Amino acid sequence: MSEKPFDIKHRCYQFSKEVIQFISTANYDRIYFSIFDQLLRSATSIGANVVEGKSGSSIKDFKNFYTIALKSSNETKYWLCLIRDTINVEKDKIKDLINEADELSKIIASIIINLQK
């Protein structure tokens, strides 16, 4: 992945773009379409929920959207690992995507935990 932005919104956006580019260049049979569709939905949901949370009307709103973003990042890791282990794709690229999804999960989880202090 390229240089990672500091702002979580921008980092999630960059990750969404990377996943979209990965999917657009991957060669896969029609039988795997739903897996890639689920990956696209979960990966883009991370940033969408972070943005929604930042514009929330309360701390509770913020936390709820960040919790959804965390769930989406964990789901994204699941789909990426499933693709890695079942479909012939570029292994280095998917490894980078899995690592970034994992880092996003950790960052978002730490933000949620800090809200509880």
PDB file of C-alpha atoms in Angstrom:
ATOM      1  CA  MET A   1       0.000   0.000   0.000  1.00  0.00           C
ATOM      2  CA  SER A   2       1.125   3.550  -0.566  1.00  0.00           C
ATOM      3  CA  GLU A   3       1.856   6.111   2.159  1.00  0.00           C
ATOM      4  CA  LYS A   4      -0.813   5.790   4.829  1.00  0.00           C
ATOM      5  CA  PRO A   5      -2.749   8.919   5.772  1.00  0.00           C
ATOM      6  CA  PHE A   6      -2.815   9.920   9.444  1.00  0.00           C
ATOM      7  CA  ASP A   7      -6.524  10.804   9.546  1.00  0.00           C
ATOM      8  CA  ILE A   8      -8.645   7.667  10.023  1.00  0.00           C
ATOM      9  CA  LYS A   9     -11.278   8.924   7.533  1.00  0.00           C
ATOM     10  CA  HIS A  10      -8.661   9.318   4.816  1.00  0.00           C
ATOM     11  CA  ARG A  11      -7.007   6.028   5.657  1.00  0.00           C
ATOM     12  CA  CYS A  12     -10.328   4.183   5.400  1.00  0.00           C
ATOM     13  CA  TYR A  13     -11.040   5.940   2.106  1.00  0.00           C
ATOM     14  CA  GLN A  14      -7.624   4.930   0.753  1.00  0.00           C
ATOM     15  CA  PHE A  15      -8.273   1.346   1.862  1.00  0.00           C
ATOM     16  CA  SER A  16     -11.639   1.339   0.070  1.00  0.00           C
ATOM     17  CA  LYS A  17      -9.925   2.488  -3.118  1.00  0.00           C
ATOM     18  CA  GLU A  18      -7.268  -0.227  -2.787  1.00  0.00           C
ATOM     19  CA  VAL A  19      -9.935  -2.921  -2.371  1.00  0.00           C
ATOM     20  CA  ILE A  20     -11.897  -1.620  -5.363  1.00  0.00           C
ATOM     21  CA  GLN A  21      -8.746  -1.663  -7.488  1.00  0.00           C
ATOM     22  CA  PHE A  22      -7.894  -5.177  -6.280  1.00  0.00           C
ATOM     23  CA  ILE A  23     -11.355  -6.474  -7.158  1.00  0.00           C
ATOM     24  CA  SER A  24     -11.349  -4.745 -10.549  1.00  0.00           C
ATOM     25  CA  THR A  25      -8.109  -6.475 -11.551  1.00  0.00           C
ATOM     26  CA  ALA A  26      -8.801  -9.906 -10.025  1.00  0.00           C
ATOM     27  CA  ASN A  27      -9.669 -12.736 -12.365  1.00  0.00           C
ATOM     28  CA  TYR A  28     -12.257 -15.026 -10.832  1.00  0.00           C
ATOM     29  CA  ASP A  29     -15.055 -17.332 -11.928  1.00  0.00           C
ATOM     30  CA  ARG A  30     -18.670 -16.290 -11.616  1.00  0.00           C
ATOM     31  CA  ILE A  31     -19.125 -18.710  -8.715  1.00  0.00           C
ATOM     32  CA  TYR A  32     -16.961 -16.383  -6.584  1.00  0.00           C
ATOM     33  CA  PHE A  33     -18.876 -13.195  -7.446  1.00  0.00           C
ATOM     34  CA  SER A  34     -20.772 -13.103  -4.141  1.00  0.00           C
ATOM     35  CA  ILE A  35     -17.541 -13.364  -2.135  1.00  0.00           C
ATOM     36  CA  PHE A  36     -16.030 -10.385  -3.947  1.00  0.00           C
ATOM     37  CA  ASP A  37     -19.328  -8.506  -3.632  1.00  0.00           C
ATOM     38  CA  GLN A  38     -19.330  -9.096   0.138  1.00  0.00           C
ATOM     39  CA  LEU A  39     -15.700  -7.924   0.300  1.00  0.00           C
ATOM     40  CA  LEU A  40     -16.594  -4.736  -1.563  1.00  0.00           C
ATOM     41  CA  ARG A  41     -19.550  -4.041   0.720  1.00  0.00           C
ATOM     42  CA  SER A  42     -17.711  -4.654   3.986  1.00  0.00           C
ATOM     43  CA  ALA A  43     -14.525  -2.802   2.972  1.00  0.00           C
ATOM     44  CA  THR A  44     -16.358   0.326   1.843  1.00  0.00           C
ATOM     45  CA  SER A  45     -18.615   0.191   4.900  1.00  0.00           C
ATOM     46  CA  ILE A  46     -15.644   0.828   7.201  1.00  0.00           C
ATOM     47  CA  GLY A  47     -15.014   4.346   5.959  1.00  0.00           C
ATOM     48  CA  ALA A  48     -18.684   5.152   5.469  1.00  0.00           C
ATOM     49  CA  ASN A  49     -19.380   4.409   9.131  1.00  0.00           C
ATOM     50  CA  VAL A  50     -16.319   6.319  10.326  1.00  0.00           C
ATOM     51  CA  VAL A  51     -17.478   9.384   8.388  1.00  0.00           C
ATOM     52  CA  GLU A  52     -21.025   8.975   9.685  1.00  0.00           C
ATOM     53  CA  GLY A  53     -19.724   8.597  13.243  1.00  0.00           C
ATOM     54  CA  LYS A  54     -17.612  11.740  13.037  1.00  0.00           C
ATOM     55  CA  SER A  55     -20.713  13.707  12.142  1.00  0.00           C
ATOM     56  CA  GLY A  56     -22.858  12.045  14.811  1.00  0.00           C
ATOM     57  CA  SER A  57     -24.945  14.102  17.160  1.00  0.00           C
ATOM     58  CA  SER A  58     -23.685  12.498  20.379  1.00  0.00           C
ATOM     59  CA  ILE A  59     -20.898  10.391  21.850  1.00  0.00           C
ATOM     60  CA  LYS A  60     -23.298   7.432  21.810  1.00  0.00           C
ATOM     61  CA  ASP A  61     -23.898   7.996  18.076  1.00  0.00           C
ATOM     62  CA  PHE A  62     -20.145   8.251  17.473  1.00  0.00           C
ATOM     63  CA  LYS A  63     -19.476   5.026  19.375  1.00  0.00           C
ATOM     64  CA  ASN A  64     -22.279   3.137  17.603  1.00  0.00           C
ATOM     65  CA  PHE A  65     -20.981   4.026  14.135  1.00  0.00           C
ATOM     66  CA  TYR A  66     -17.402   3.222  15.116  1.00  0.00           C
ATOM     67  CA  THR A  67     -18.567  -0.130  16.464  1.00  0.00           C
ATOM     68  CA  ILE A  68     -20.178  -0.866  13.105  1.00  0.00           C
ATOM     69  CA  ALA A  69     -16.950   0.214  11.367  1.00  0.00           C
ATOM     70  CA  LEU A  70     -15.012  -2.203  13.598  1.00  0.00           C
ATOM     71  CA  LYS A  71     -17.384  -5.037  12.718  1.00  0.00           C
ATOM     72  CA  SER A  72     -17.005  -4.203   9.026  1.00  0.00           C
ATOM     73  CA  SER A  73     -13.216  -4.219   9.229  1.00  0.00           C
ATOM     74  CA  ASN A  74     -13.276  -7.616  10.938  1.00  0.00           C
ATOM     75  CA  GLU A  75     -15.700  -8.913   8.300  1.00  0.00           C
ATOM     76  CA  THR A  76     -13.397  -7.564   5.589  1.00  0.00           C
ATOM     77  CA  LYS A  77     -10.495  -9.552   7.047  1.00  0.00           C
ATOM     78  CA  TYR A  78     -12.669 -12.668   6.899  1.00  0.00           C
ATOM     79  CA  TRP A  79     -13.477 -12.210   3.193  1.00  0.00           C
ATOM     80  CA  LEU A  80      -9.873 -11.386   2.318  1.00  0.00           C
ATOM     81  CA  CYS A  81      -8.596 -14.498   4.102  1.00  0.00           C
ATOM     82  CA  LEU A  82     -11.249 -16.640   2.422  1.00  0.00           C
ATOM     83  CA  ILE A  83     -10.239 -15.285  -0.987  1.00  0.00           C
ATOM     84  CA  ARG A  84      -6.551 -15.788  -0.179  1.00  0.00           C
ATOM     85  CA  ASP A  85      -7.146 -19.413   0.790  1.00  0.00           C
ATOM     86  CA  THR A  86      -9.559 -20.469  -1.978  1.00  0.00           C
ATOM     87  CA  ILE A  87      -8.930 -18.404  -5.108  1.00  0.00           C
ATOM     88  CA  ASN A  88      -5.791 -17.884  -7.157  1.00  0.00           C
ATOM     89  CA  VAL A  89      -5.115 -14.173  -6.605  1.00  0.00           C
ATOM     90  CA  GLU A  90      -2.049 -11.979  -6.213  1.00  0.00           C
ATOM     91  CA  LYS A  91      -0.795 -13.137  -2.784  1.00  0.00           C
ATOM     92  CA  ASP A  92       1.336 -10.083  -1.994  1.00  0.00           C
ATOM     93  CA  LYS A  93      -1.519  -7.680  -2.683  1.00  0.00           C
ATOM     94  CA  ILE A  94      -4.030  -9.623  -0.597  1.00  0.00           C
ATOM     95  CA  LYS A  95      -1.500  -9.900   2.227  1.00  0.00           C
ATOM     96  CA  ASP A  96      -1.130  -6.094   2.201  1.00  0.00           C
ATOM     97  CA  LEU A  97      -4.924  -5.676   2.247  1.00  0.00           C
ATOM     98  CA  ILE A  98      -5.296  -8.097   5.163  1.00  0.00           C
ATOM     99  CA  ASN A  99      -2.596  -6.245   7.100  1.00  0.00           C
ATOM    100  CA  GLU A 100      -4.250  -2.883   6.471  1.00  0.00           C
ATOM    101  CA  ALA A 101      -7.689  -4.213   7.464  1.00  0.00           C
ATOM    102  CA  ASP A 102      -6.106  -5.539  10.656  1.00  0.00           C
ATOM    103  CA  GLU A 103      -4.471  -2.180  11.392  1.00  0.00           C
ATOM    104  CA  LEU A 104      -7.759  -0.359  10.771  1.00  0.00           C
ATOM    105  CA  SER A 105      -9.488  -2.760  13.182  1.00  0.00           C
ATOM    106  CA  LYS A 106      -6.914  -2.030  15.865  1.00  0.00           C
ATOM    107  CA  ILE A 107      -7.098   1.743  15.370  1.00  0.00           C
ATOM    108  CA  ILE A 108     -10.889   1.800  15.452  1.00  0.00           C
ATOM    109  CA  ALA A 109     -10.983  -0.494  18.500  1.00  0.00           C
ATOM    110  CA  SER A 110      -8.548   1.782  20.332  1.00  0.00           C
ATOM    111  CA  ILE A 111     -10.729   4.812  19.554  1.00  0.00           C
ATOM    112  CA  ILE A 112     -13.775   2.991  20.964  1.00  0.00           C
ATOM    113  CA  ILE A 113     -11.854   1.943  24.082  1.00  0.00           C
ATOM    114  CA  ASN A 114     -10.612   5.513  24.648  1.00  0.00           C
ATOM    115  CA  LEU A 115     -14.213   6.747  24.553  1.00  0.00           C
ATOM    116  CA  GLN A 116     -15.011   4.536  27.535  1.00  0.00           C
ATOM    117  CA  LYS A 117     -12.338   6.113  29.733  1.00  0.00           C
TER     118      LYS A 117
END
